[in-house]
Amino acid sequence: MRPLLHDSAEVNVSRRTFLTVGAAAGGGLLLSFSLPGFRLGTAEAGEAAGAPILNAFVRIAPDGIVTIAAKNPEIGQGVKTSLPMLIAEELDVDWKDVRTEQALLDEEAYGRQSAGGSTAIPGNYLSLRRVGAAGRQMLVAAAAANWGVPAAALTTASGVVSHKASGRSAKYGELAAKAATLASPDLATVALKDPKDFKIIGKPIGGVDSPLIVRGEPVFGIDADVPGMRYAVFEKCPVNGGKVLGANLEAIRALPGVRHAFLVKSPEGGRGMGLKDGVAIVADSWWQASKALEKLEVKWDEGVVDDQSSDYFARTAAALADKAPAKVARQDGDVEQAFADAARVVEAQYEYPFLCHATLEPQNCTAQVKDGKVEIWAPSQTPGSGQKMVASMLGVPATAVTIHLMRCGGGFGRRLANDYMVEAAWIAREAGEPVKLLWNRRQDTRHDAYRPAGFHFFKGAVDKEGRLTGLRNHFVSLGGWAGAGEFPAGRVPNLHYGTTSLPLRASTGALRAPGSNESAFVYQCFLDEMAHAAGKDPIAFQLELLSTPVEPAEDAGRRRFGMSADRMRGVLELVAENSGWNMRSRLPKGTGMGVGCYFSHGGYFAEVMQVTVAAGGALKVNKVWVAGDVGSQIVNPSGAINQVQGAVIDGISQAFAQITFDRGRVQQSNFHDFHMLRIDQAPPVEVHFRTTDFPPSGLGEPALPPAVPALCNAIFAATGKRIRRLPIEWTLKV
Amino acid sequence: MTALNINGKEHHFESAADTPLLWVLRDVLNLKGSKYGCGMGQCGACTVHVDGRPVRSCITPVGSIGAAAITTIEGVGATPTGSKVQQAWLDLDVMQCGYCQAGQIMSATALLEKHPKPTDKDIDAGMRDNICRCATYVRIRAAIKRAAGLPETDSREA
Ligand code: FES
Ligand code: FES
């Protein structure tokens, strides 16, 4: 099964950038352009009709202040800072003179949608630099015309054009009006800086919204405020896709502050991540709506739930262990023969649970429906698809739906779905008043597109020389997806990957590094087992596998999606060096080091963890070393290191958490039973990047997957106990 | 009519006595810096100070506060410690999504008022009740030390 939601599904990458130039209101130069990779909804239609929607702009005002606006949602990954950095670098201005503008303040001509994803940097690295360079070229041309000198004799720095020979200089602000009258250059031919001359790219730069956030200013979705708005709660069937039959609406309407209480029946059946059946309560305050919710009694038709419990899933999967998989994903050589000929054979069963996203800001949306027009204020990673969904549910054209992008209090893939957006729009229409819908934490935990759960039945063979000669994996999947090319596929002569899917009522979806976060755990841990079976150092064992020629041969043209063995070897060797891997035998008893490496989203990461398990079984992660390769340039090292440290700690957190089902109902409800790592459990994380000659790739995700196997392999090194089942207990039975 | 002293100003409003302070701050008084994360004292996103002590406003009924002085993220910058903490947060670029950070700054300020030179153990104890879903813990720890004028190294390293 493919993911219902994928982080790149909404990003329709177009390599073309359109640029137009004109005078800015109030004087100055306005460069309007379309941002490739961020063109959604109506923008696609506009482009097809030959009229590109210019969804971003740079304005150079007479006072020299440069304002950069882009429409991308900020979910904490830092694009609102790193993308403007690309423009400012080539424009050759000082970062202190740059302002970024909220897209929602700009309503006229630039289109309304945009979306983020881990493609932001690779998709825009060159095109945004070209926009900045085009602006610089025009300002230089304006100065050249004013002074009657050739443009080639002019230089720029810090927002000033200078003519060395005559000693003349002019600030960009003074030249902007003149530049606005010139023709815009061809973006394909503008000259870009040599990276060694960068003054902004590659320098640590703080988040542009941070000064607002430390003062508590309202920038998040939950902070939206519309005159006359009321507050809504929406209770859905505890079993995904269940039907609402009735509720004690009269009693609810009589409670303090309650304005409306009504049933919502989904016209589309209520599966997936659209509008679902439920009961809406609208009140004068969210607290009053929440109090009323405590008194709500609903009659649901839950449907068939007998086969929807976590223990049932485990029993069913176990019974499939020795059966042939329903689908063969990849088959090389003769794996049974390899087992028969092996010096050693290892069998192991791995499993991991469902996880929710637990964005700290619960799902919410503010909506107003008036005179056939819908206005939405939402924290969303894919507002373009939200707009389409709202339009089709409410039966209005997409052009009648305006979406204001609010900062997201975390994304992690949760806000790729816009279920809360369509709920808010529906409730606002039914109530006839603007509403702010806010899910409580219980609802947020129980109505998610969960990280899929899975069971993996592995069998591996090594020969007398300690080479991996056979590998079999039967993956029993609950809403997940299998990669036929999972490492070490192609490097083992006899291999068999197969999948069987179990029926699942709950929705599953993308959680930070989707597919990779669970695959890294099972494959990297089982390879660690095979290394031990072969009597080899786990890093040496993986380096050896990476040196094996791959079948079929790697397609160099698909490097971004296919793994480069050289780059993976590079990060493994770097992390071994930085962590003191070769000295690990000197660690005291009860302390051990483990390694994990993984390629995802274009990035290469290898991580070593050191853990101590005390006599009573108490587990402590002492330190993590990370080596990453995301190409030739880290755009913002401050944001980059923050992302990597966060991803690693997030990975550790994932290894201790779970969502379980009982007859279709999620059993966890809040942070007391769905655990997130706390500061005292979070280890120091030392990050090193290896610079390689490849285009820069994104950093939101690829550092997460290796963290889980590095942790589990470290626990094995410390205790001799294999962690084959997640979640791990903080107090291990050893 | 309920009266509360918030950030040095007297506020009067209508509200049931059992309404949690968080919802009065956010939805009645339009002080939206304090955040809702869990509603049960688990995450710390709603942390404010009541007479200088860090308190989870999501489980603090307005009727229980009386004349005590409340400080929120909107007012904490007026205190010397609060403004130092805010500056350290900017200097070290602590934030990712930023949603937890109002609560983190409030807890960190209360911690530094009590322990002006905190050890890593003090930081663990004072900040354990604040979740950061983006896991910016490495920088939160360093920023607290910077605000305290301490070296930013993590003494817990093995
Ligand atoms: S919202 Fe108050 S502790 Fe989480
Ligand atoms: S910065 Fe996102 S929750 Fe802390």
PDB file of N, CA and C in Angstrom, chain A residues 76 205-207 210 213-214 216 220 222-223 225 231 286-287 291 357-358 360-362 407 409-410 412 438 440-441 623 638 642-643 646 650 670-672 676-680 682 684, chain B residues 18-20 23 26-27 30 32-33 35-38 40 42 73-74 86 90 93-100 105 124 127-129 131 133-135 137-139 141 154 156-158:
ATOM      1  N   GLY A  76       8.452  24.967  11.392  1.00  0.00           N
ATOM      2  CA  GLY A  76       9.536  24.773  12.346  1.00  0.00           C
ATOM      3  C   GLY A  76      10.808  24.308  11.679  1.00  0.00           C
ATOM      4  N   ILE A 205      22.103  31.936  11.007  1.00  0.00           N
ATOM      5  CA  ILE A 205      21.168  33.066  11.075  1.00  0.00           C
ATOM      6  C   ILE A 205      19.929  32.634  11.854  1.00  0.00           C
ATOM      7  N   GLY A 206      19.519  33.475  12.795  1.00  0.00           N
ATOM      8  CA  GLY A 206      18.394  33.137  13.667  1.00  0.00           C
ATOM      9  C   GLY A 206      17.066  33.193  12.936  1.00  0.00           C
ATOM     10  N   GLY A 207      16.081  32.449  13.438  1.00  0.00           N
ATOM     11  CA  GLY A 207      14.752  32.400  12.826  1.00  0.00           C
ATOM     12  C   GLY A 207      14.111  33.779  12.793  1.00  0.00           C
ATOM     13  N   SER A 210      11.483  34.533  15.453  1.00  0.00           N
ATOM     14  CA  SER A 210      11.829  34.269  16.854  1.00  0.00           C
ATOM     15  C   SER A 210      11.613  35.465  17.785  1.00  0.00           C
ATOM     16  N   ILE A 213       8.107  35.446  18.840  1.00  0.00           N
ATOM     17  CA  ILE A 213       7.713  34.302  19.665  1.00  0.00           C
ATOM     18  C   ILE A 213       8.199  34.454  21.104  1.00  0.00           C
ATOM     19  N   VAL A 214       9.418  34.979  21.304  1.00  0.00           N
ATOM     20  CA  VAL A 214       9.887  35.119  22.697  1.00  0.00           C
ATOM     21  C   VAL A 214       9.057  36.149  23.466  1.00  0.00           C
ATOM     22  N   GLY A 216       5.770  36.315  23.011  1.00  0.00           N
ATOM     23  CA  GLY A 216       4.418  35.761  23.124  1.00  0.00           C
ATOM     24  C   GLY A 216       3.422  36.372  22.172  1.00  0.00           C
ATOM     25  N   PHE A 220       0.588  31.834  15.722  1.00  0.00           N
ATOM     26  CA  PHE A 220       0.227  30.456  15.372  1.00  0.00           C
ATOM     27  C   PHE A 220      -1.242  30.352  14.962  1.00  0.00           C
ATOM     28  N   ILE A 222      -3.555  28.609  16.239  1.00  0.00           N
ATOM     29  CA  ILE A 222      -4.443  28.634  17.407  1.00  0.00           C
ATOM     30  C   ILE A 222      -4.708  30.062  17.883  1.00  0.00           C
ATOM     31  N   ASP A 223      -3.867  31.004  17.442  1.00  0.00           N
ATOM     32  CA  ASP A 223      -4.008  32.395  17.879  1.00  0.00           C
ATOM     33  C   ASP A 223      -4.921  33.230  16.977  1.00  0.00           C
ATOM     34  N   ASP A 225      -7.853  35.185  15.259  1.00  0.00           N
ATOM     35  CA  ASP A 225      -8.945  35.891  15.919  1.00  0.00           C
ATOM     36  C   ASP A 225      -9.766  36.601  14.846  1.00  0.00           C
ATOM     37  N   TYR A 231     -16.483  29.470  19.491  1.00  0.00           N
ATOM     38  CA  TYR A 231     -15.502  28.395  19.660  1.00  0.00           C
ATOM     39  C   TYR A 231     -16.173  27.048  19.498  1.00  0.00           C
ATOM     40  N   TRP A 286     -14.174  28.443  24.335  1.00  0.00           N
ATOM     41  CA  TRP A 286     -13.750  27.059  24.101  1.00  0.00           C
ATOM     42  C   TRP A 286     -13.916  26.250  25.374  1.00  0.00           C
ATOM     43  N   TRP A 287     -13.727  26.913  26.501  1.00  0.00           N
ATOM     44  CA  TRP A 287     -13.871  26.203  27.764  1.00  0.00           C
ATOM     45  C   TRP A 287     -15.318  25.729  27.964  1.00  0.00           C
ATOM     46  N   LYS A 291     -16.575  21.959  28.384  1.00  0.00           N
ATOM     47  CA  LYS A 291     -17.386  21.484  29.518  1.00  0.00           C
ATOM     48  C   LYS A 291     -18.613  20.745  28.988  1.00  0.00           C
ATOM     49  N   HIS A 357       1.394  11.830  15.679  1.00  0.00           N
ATOM     50  CA  HIS A 357       2.346  12.904  15.401  1.00  0.00           C
ATOM     51  C   HIS A 357       2.583  13.798  16.616  1.00  0.00           C
ATOM     52  N   ALA A 358       1.505  13.997  17.405  1.00  0.00           N
ATOM     53  CA  ALA A 358       1.616  14.792  18.625  1.00  0.00           C
ATOM     54  C   ALA A 358       2.257  16.158  18.401  1.00  0.00           C
ATOM     55  N   LEU A 360       2.796  19.789  19.053  1.00  0.00           N
ATOM     56  CA  LEU A 360       2.445  20.357  20.357  1.00  0.00           C
ATOM     57  C   LEU A 360       1.238  21.295  20.238  1.00  0.00           C
ATOM     58  N   GLU A 361       1.109  21.950  19.104  1.00  0.00           N
ATOM     59  CA  GLU A 361      -0.114  22.715  18.848  1.00  0.00           C
ATOM     60  C   GLU A 361      -1.144  21.742  18.276  1.00  0.00           C
ATOM     61  N   PRO A 362      -2.219  21.466  19.007  1.00  0.00           N
ATOM     62  CA  PRO A 362      -3.206  20.513  18.479  1.00  0.00           C
ATOM     63  C   PRO A 362      -3.825  21.053  17.182  1.00  0.00           C
ATOM     64  N   ARG A 407       1.448  30.208  11.148  1.00  0.00           N
ATOM     65  CA  ARG A 407       2.595  29.404  11.557  1.00  0.00           C
ATOM     66  C   ARG A 407       2.091  28.127  12.234  1.00  0.00           C
ATOM     67  N   GLY A 409       2.525  25.058  14.846  1.00  0.00           N
ATOM     68  CA  GLY A 409       3.219  24.582  16.048  1.00  0.00           C
ATOM     69  C   GLY A 409       3.607  23.128  15.873  1.00  0.00           C
ATOM     70  N   GLY A 410       4.493  22.894  14.918  1.00  0.00           N
ATOM     71  CA  GLY A 410       4.947  21.536  14.572  1.00  0.00           C
ATOM     72  C   GLY A 410       4.146  20.973  13.415  1.00  0.00           C
ATOM     73  N   PHE A 412       5.622  17.665  11.180  1.00  0.00           N
ATOM     74  CA  PHE A 412       6.029  16.248  11.228  1.00  0.00           C
ATOM     75  C   PHE A 412       5.218  15.378  10.284  1.00  0.00           C
ATOM     76  N   LEU A 438     -10.972  23.908  17.794  1.00  0.00           N
ATOM     77  CA  LEU A 438      -9.729  23.449  18.419  1.00  0.00           C
ATOM     78  C   LEU A 438      -9.953  22.051  18.963  1.00  0.00           C
ATOM     79  N   ASN A 440      -9.043  18.971  21.370  1.00  0.00           N
ATOM     80  CA  ASN A 440      -8.292  18.795  22.615  1.00  0.00           C
ATOM     81  C   ASN A 440      -7.245  17.703  22.388  1.00  0.00           C
ATOM     82  N   ARG A 441      -6.355  17.542  23.377  1.00  0.00           N
ATOM     83  CA  ARG A 441      -5.240  16.599  23.171  1.00  0.00           C
ATOM     84  C   ARG A 441      -5.731  15.164  22.980  1.00  0.00           C
ATOM     85  N   LYS A 623      25.444   9.946  25.060  1.00  0.00           N
ATOM     86  CA  LYS A 623      25.832  10.898  24.018  1.00  0.00           C
ATOM     87  C   LYS A 623      25.549  10.318  22.636  1.00  0.00           C
ATOM     88  N   SER A 638      22.944  27.253  11.610  1.00  0.00           N
ATOM     89  CA  SER A 638      22.258  27.285  12.898  1.00  0.00           C
ATOM     90  C   SER A 638      20.989  26.434  12.838  1.00  0.00           C
ATOM     91  N   ASN A 642      20.238  22.566  14.545  1.00  0.00           N
ATOM     92  CA  ASN A 642      19.024  22.442  15.353  1.00  0.00           C
ATOM     93  C   ASN A 642      18.129  21.322  14.820  1.00  0.00           C
ATOM     94  N   GLN A 643      17.945  21.282  13.488  1.00  0.00           N
ATOM     95  CA  GLN A 643      17.130  20.231  12.878  1.00  0.00           C
ATOM     96  C   GLN A 643      17.704  18.846  13.161  1.00  0.00           C
ATOM     97  N   GLY A 646      17.390  17.917  16.860  1.00  0.00           N
ATOM     98  CA  GLY A 646      15.984  17.639  17.139  1.00  0.00           C
ATOM     99  C   GLY A 646      15.544  16.311  16.551  1.00  0.00           C
ATOM    100  N   ASP A 650      14.169  13.272  18.602  1.00  0.00           N
ATOM    101  CA  ASP A 650      12.836  12.811  18.187  1.00  0.00           C
ATOM    102  C   ASP A 650      12.873  11.297  17.919  1.00  0.00           C
ATOM    103  N   ASN A 670      -3.106  11.234  25.911  1.00  0.00           N
ATOM    104  CA  ASN A 670      -2.428  12.490  26.246  1.00  0.00           C
ATOM    105  C   ASN A 670      -0.975  12.140  26.560  1.00  0.00           C
ATOM    106  N   PHE A 671      -0.191  13.128  26.992  1.00  0.00           N
ATOM    107  CA  PHE A 671       1.241  12.892  27.174  1.00  0.00           C
ATOM    108  C   PHE A 671       1.573  12.017  28.379  1.00  0.00           C
ATOM    109  N   HIS A 672       0.580  11.661  29.206  1.00  0.00           N
ATOM    110  CA  HIS A 672       0.881  10.750  30.315  1.00  0.00           C
ATOM    111  C   HIS A 672       0.972   9.310  29.820  1.00  0.00           C
ATOM    112  N   MET A 676       6.638  11.622  25.377  1.00  0.00           N
ATOM    113  CA  MET A 676       7.616  12.385  24.614  1.00  0.00           C
ATOM    114  C   MET A 676       8.852  12.521  25.504  1.00  0.00           C
ATOM    115  N   LEU A 677      10.017  12.515  24.873  1.00  0.00           N
ATOM    116  CA  LEU A 677      11.253  12.667  25.636  1.00  0.00           C
ATOM    117  C   LEU A 677      11.270  14.009  26.371  1.00  0.00           C
ATOM    118  N   ARG A 678      11.823  14.018  27.562  1.00  0.00           N
ATOM    119  CA  ARG A 678      11.967  15.236  28.370  1.00  0.00           C
ATOM    120  C   ARG A 678      13.435  15.670  28.373  1.00  0.00           C
ATOM    121  N   ILE A 679      13.685  16.885  28.847  1.00  0.00           N
ATOM    122  CA  ILE A 679      15.046  17.429  28.767  1.00  0.00           C
ATOM    123  C   ILE A 679      16.061  16.564  29.524  1.00  0.00           C
ATOM    124  N   ASP A 680      15.644  15.972  30.659  1.00  0.00           N
ATOM    125  CA  ASP A 680      16.596  15.180  31.435  1.00  0.00           C
ATOM    126  C   ASP A 680      16.915  13.845  30.757  1.00  0.00           C
ATOM    127  N   ALA A 682      17.207  13.738  27.361  1.00  0.00           N
ATOM    128  CA  ALA A 682      17.764  14.076  26.052  1.00  0.00           C
ATOM    129  C   ALA A 682      19.281  14.205  26.142  1.00  0.00           C
ATOM    130  N   PRO A 684      23.374  14.907  24.970  1.00  0.00           N
ATOM    131  CA  PRO A 684      24.093  15.817  24.078  1.00  0.00           C
ATOM    132  C   PRO A 684      24.224  15.168  22.697  1.00  0.00           C
TER     133      PRO A 684
ATOM    134  N   ASP B  18     -14.434  28.213  37.972  1.00  0.00           N
ATOM    135  CA  ASP B  18     -13.672  26.992  37.666  1.00  0.00           C
ATOM    136  C   ASP B  18     -12.976  27.072  36.296  1.00  0.00           C
ATOM    137  N   THR B  19     -13.134  28.175  35.576  1.00  0.00           N
ATOM    138  CA  THR B  19     -12.473  28.303  34.277  1.00  0.00           C
ATOM    139  C   THR B  19     -10.960  28.350  34.478  1.00  0.00           C
ATOM    140  N   PRO B  20     -10.220  27.523  33.752  1.00  0.00           N
ATOM    141  CA  PRO B  20      -8.763  27.583  33.909  1.00  0.00           C
ATOM    142  C   PRO B  20      -8.212  28.944  33.470  1.00  0.00           C
ATOM    143  N   TRP B  23      -7.538  29.851  29.688  1.00  0.00           N
ATOM    144  CA  TRP B  23      -8.582  30.246  28.730  1.00  0.00           C
ATOM    145  C   TRP B  23      -9.052  31.667  28.959  1.00  0.00           C
ATOM    146  N   ARG B  26      -6.140  33.644  27.239  1.00  0.00           N
ATOM    147  CA  ARG B  26      -6.136  33.562  25.779  1.00  0.00           C
ATOM    148  C   ARG B  26      -7.399  34.154  25.157  1.00  0.00           C
ATOM    149  N   ASP B  27      -8.557  33.730  25.669  1.00  0.00           N
ATOM    150  CA  ASP B  27      -9.788  34.024  24.944  1.00  0.00           C
ATOM    151  C   ASP B  27     -10.561  35.207  25.508  1.00  0.00           C
ATOM    152  N   ASN B  30      -7.232  38.274  25.667  1.00  0.00           N
ATOM    153  CA  ASN B  30      -6.448  38.376  24.430  1.00  0.00           C
ATOM    154  C   ASN B  30      -4.940  38.374  24.674  1.00  0.00           C
ATOM    155  N   LYS B  32      -2.454  35.853  24.124  1.00  0.00           N
ATOM    156  CA  LYS B  32      -2.419  34.541  23.490  1.00  0.00           C
ATOM    157  C   LYS B  32      -1.038  33.878  23.505  1.00  0.00           C
ATOM    158  N   GLY B  33      -0.095  34.509  24.200  1.00  0.00           N
ATOM    159  CA  GLY B  33       1.248  33.931  24.234  1.00  0.00           C
ATOM    160  C   GLY B  33       1.308  32.604  24.972  1.00  0.00           C
ATOM    161  N   LYS B  35       0.274  28.954  25.803  1.00  0.00           N
ATOM    162  CA  LYS B  35      -0.246  28.007  24.811  1.00  0.00           C
ATOM    163  C   LYS B  35      -0.930  26.812  25.441  1.00  0.00           C
ATOM    164  N   TYR B  36      -1.880  26.253  24.697  1.00  0.00           N
ATOM    165  CA  TYR B  36      -2.539  25.014  25.091  1.00  0.00           C
ATOM    166  C   TYR B  36      -1.830  23.843  24.418  1.00  0.00           C
ATOM    167  N   GLY B  37      -1.411  22.866  25.222  1.00  0.00           N
ATOM    168  CA  GLY B  37      -0.807  21.677  24.624  1.00  0.00           C
ATOM    169  C   GLY B  37      -1.490  20.400  25.063  1.00  0.00           C
ATOM    170  N   CYS B  38      -1.886  20.338  26.348  1.00  0.00           N
ATOM    171  CA  CYS B  38      -2.425  19.073  26.861  1.00  0.00           C
ATOM    172  C   CYS B  38      -3.628  19.268  27.760  1.00  0.00           C
ATOM    173  N   MET B  40      -3.745  19.133  30.886  1.00  0.00           N
ATOM    174  CA  MET B  40      -3.714  18.344  32.130  1.00  0.00           C
ATOM    175  C   MET B  40      -2.359  18.395  32.839  1.00  0.00           C
ATOM    176  N   GLN B  42       0.679  18.302  31.754  1.00  0.00           N
ATOM    177  CA  GLN B  42       1.680  17.349  31.264  1.00  0.00           C
ATOM    178  C   GLN B  42       2.780  17.987  30.429  1.00  0.00           C
ATOM    179  N   ILE B  73       4.087  35.383  29.502  1.00  0.00           N
ATOM    180  CA  ILE B  73       5.170  35.599  28.533  1.00  0.00           C
ATOM    181  C   ILE B  73       5.134  37.028  27.986  1.00  0.00           C
ATOM    182  N   GLU B  74       3.941  37.624  27.916  1.00  0.00           N
ATOM    183  CA  GLU B  74       3.848  38.999  27.407  1.00  0.00           C
ATOM    184  C   GLU B  74       4.486  39.994  28.370  1.00  0.00           C
ATOM    185  N   GLN B  86      15.035  35.743  27.401  1.00  0.00           N
ATOM    186  CA  GLN B  86      14.561  35.971  26.027  1.00  0.00           C
ATOM    187  C   GLN B  86      15.730  36.230  25.082  1.00  0.00           C
ATOM    188  N   LEU B  90      17.242  34.094  21.744  1.00  0.00           N
ATOM    189  CA  LEU B  90      17.490  34.625  20.396  1.00  0.00           C
ATOM    190  C   LEU B  90      18.949  34.415  20.004  1.00  0.00           C
ATOM    191  N   ASP B  93      19.423  30.940  18.974  1.00  0.00           N
ATOM    192  CA  ASP B  93      18.470  30.471  17.955  1.00  0.00           C
ATOM    193  C   ASP B  93      17.850  29.135  18.396  1.00  0.00           C
ATOM    194  N   VAL B  94      17.231  29.170  19.576  1.00  0.00           N
ATOM    195  CA  VAL B  94      16.722  27.945  20.201  1.00  0.00           C
ATOM    196  C   VAL B  94      15.568  27.327  19.405  1.00  0.00           C
ATOM    197  N   MET B  95      14.748  28.188  18.831  1.00  0.00           N
ATOM    198  CA  MET B  95      13.448  27.711  18.344  1.00  0.00           C
ATOM    199  C   MET B  95      13.453  26.904  17.076  1.00  0.00           C
ATOM    200  N   GLN B  96      12.530  25.947  17.046  1.00  0.00           N
ATOM    201  CA  GLN B  96      12.136  25.372  15.751  1.00  0.00           C
ATOM    202  C   GLN B  96      10.723  25.870  15.474  1.00  0.00           C
ATOM    203  N   CYS B  97       9.691  25.069  15.808  1.00  0.00           N
ATOM    204  CA  CYS B  97       8.344  25.601  15.561  1.00  0.00           C
ATOM    205  C   CYS B  97       8.014  26.731  16.515  1.00  0.00           C
ATOM    206  N   GLY B  98       8.596  26.711  17.709  1.00  0.00           N
ATOM    207  CA  GLY B  98       8.413  27.797  18.658  1.00  0.00           C
ATOM    208  C   GLY B  98       7.216  27.663  19.586  1.00  0.00           C
ATOM    209  N   TYR B  99       6.381  26.664  19.363  1.00  0.00           N
ATOM    210  CA  TYR B  99       5.111  26.596  20.092  1.00  0.00           C
ATOM    211  C   TYR B  99       5.309  26.389  21.594  1.00  0.00           C
ATOM    212  N   CYS B 100       6.313  25.614  21.974  1.00  0.00           N
ATOM    213  CA  CYS B 100       6.535  25.332  23.404  1.00  0.00           C
ATOM    214  C   CYS B 100       7.288  26.449  24.091  1.00  0.00           C
ATOM    215  N   ILE B 105      10.436  29.462  28.284  1.00  0.00           N
ATOM    216  CA  ILE B 105      11.021  30.716  28.795  1.00  0.00           C
ATOM    217  C   ILE B 105      10.481  31.023  30.192  1.00  0.00           C
ATOM    218  N   ASP B 124      17.672  20.045  34.726  1.00  0.00           N
ATOM    219  CA  ASP B 124      16.810  18.869  34.529  1.00  0.00           C
ATOM    220  C   ASP B 124      15.536  18.979  35.366  1.00  0.00           C
ATOM    221  N   MET B 127      13.169  22.007  34.324  1.00  0.00           N
ATOM    222  CA  MET B 127      12.643  22.049  32.954  1.00  0.00           C
ATOM    223  C   MET B 127      11.986  20.737  32.515  1.00  0.00           C
ATOM    224  N   ARG B 128      12.016  19.734  33.382  1.00  0.00           N
ATOM    225  CA  ARG B 128      11.514  18.402  33.034  1.00  0.00           C
ATOM    226  C   ARG B 128      10.033  18.422  32.652  1.00  0.00           C
ATOM    227  N   ASP B 129       9.283  19.340  33.211  1.00  0.00           N
ATOM    228  CA  ASP B 129       7.841  19.338  32.962  1.00  0.00           C
ATOM    229  C   ASP B 129       7.444  20.088  31.700  1.00  0.00           C
ATOM    230  N   ILE B 131       7.555  19.985  27.730  1.00  0.00           N
ATOM    231  CA  ILE B 131       7.864  19.200  26.527  1.00  0.00           C
ATOM    232  C   ILE B 131       8.247  20.145  25.394  1.00  0.00           C
ATOM    233  N   ARG B 133       8.310  19.339  21.556  1.00  0.00           N
ATOM    234  CA  ARG B 133       8.059  18.291  20.560  1.00  0.00           C
ATOM    235  C   ARG B 133       9.125  18.309  19.474  1.00  0.00           C
ATOM    236  N   CYS B 134       9.681  19.496  19.193  1.00  0.00           N
ATOM    237  CA  CYS B 134      10.741  19.600  18.188  1.00  0.00           C
ATOM    238  C   CYS B 134      12.086  19.201  18.783  1.00  0.00           C
ATOM    239  N   ALA B 135      12.098  18.962  20.089  1.00  0.00           N
ATOM    240  CA  ALA B 135      13.294  18.478  20.780  1.00  0.00           C
ATOM    241  C   ALA B 135      14.476  19.441  20.663  1.00  0.00           C
ATOM    242  N   TYR B 137      16.028  20.560  23.053  1.00  0.00           N
ATOM    243  CA  TYR B 137      16.552  20.497  24.425  1.00  0.00           C
ATOM    244  C   TYR B 137      18.018  20.876  24.547  1.00  0.00           C
ATOM    245  N   VAL B 138      18.830  20.531  23.531  1.00  0.00           N
ATOM    246  CA  VAL B 138      20.257  20.842  23.609  1.00  0.00           C
ATOM    247  C   VAL B 138      20.439  22.361  23.728  1.00  0.00           C
ATOM    248  N   ARG B 139      19.676  23.098  22.913  1.00  0.00           N
ATOM    249  CA  ARG B 139      19.824  24.563  22.942  1.00  0.00           C
ATOM    250  C   ARG B 139      19.118  25.200  24.128  1.00  0.00           C
ATOM    251  N   ARG B 141      19.039  23.986  27.102  1.00  0.00           N
ATOM    252  CA  ARG B 141      20.019  23.841  28.186  1.00  0.00           C
ATOM    253  C   ARG B 141      21.119  24.888  28.050  1.00  0.00           C
ATOM    254  N   ASP B 154      27.924  20.996  28.294  1.00  0.00           N
ATOM    255  CA  ASP B 154      27.025  20.083  28.993  1.00  0.00           C
ATOM    256  C   ASP B 154      27.856  19.190  29.911  1.00  0.00           C
ATOM    257  N   ARG B 156      27.059  16.875  31.700  1.00  0.00           N
ATOM    258  CA  ARG B 156      26.617  15.489  31.829  1.00  0.00           C
ATOM    259  C   ARG B 156      27.398  14.562  30.897  1.00  0.00           C
ATOM    260  N   GLU B 157      28.192  15.153  29.986  1.00  0.00           N
ATOM    261  CA  GLU B 157      28.876  14.315  28.998  1.00  0.00           C
ATOM    262  C   GLU B 157      29.785  13.298  29.656  1.00  0.00           C
ATOM    263  N   ALA B 158      29.714  12.086  29.157  1.00  0.00           N
ATOM    264  CA  ALA B 158      30.484  10.985  29.753  1.00  0.00           C
ATOM    265  C   ALA B 158      31.977  11.196  29.519  1.00  0.00           C
TER     266      ALA B 158
END
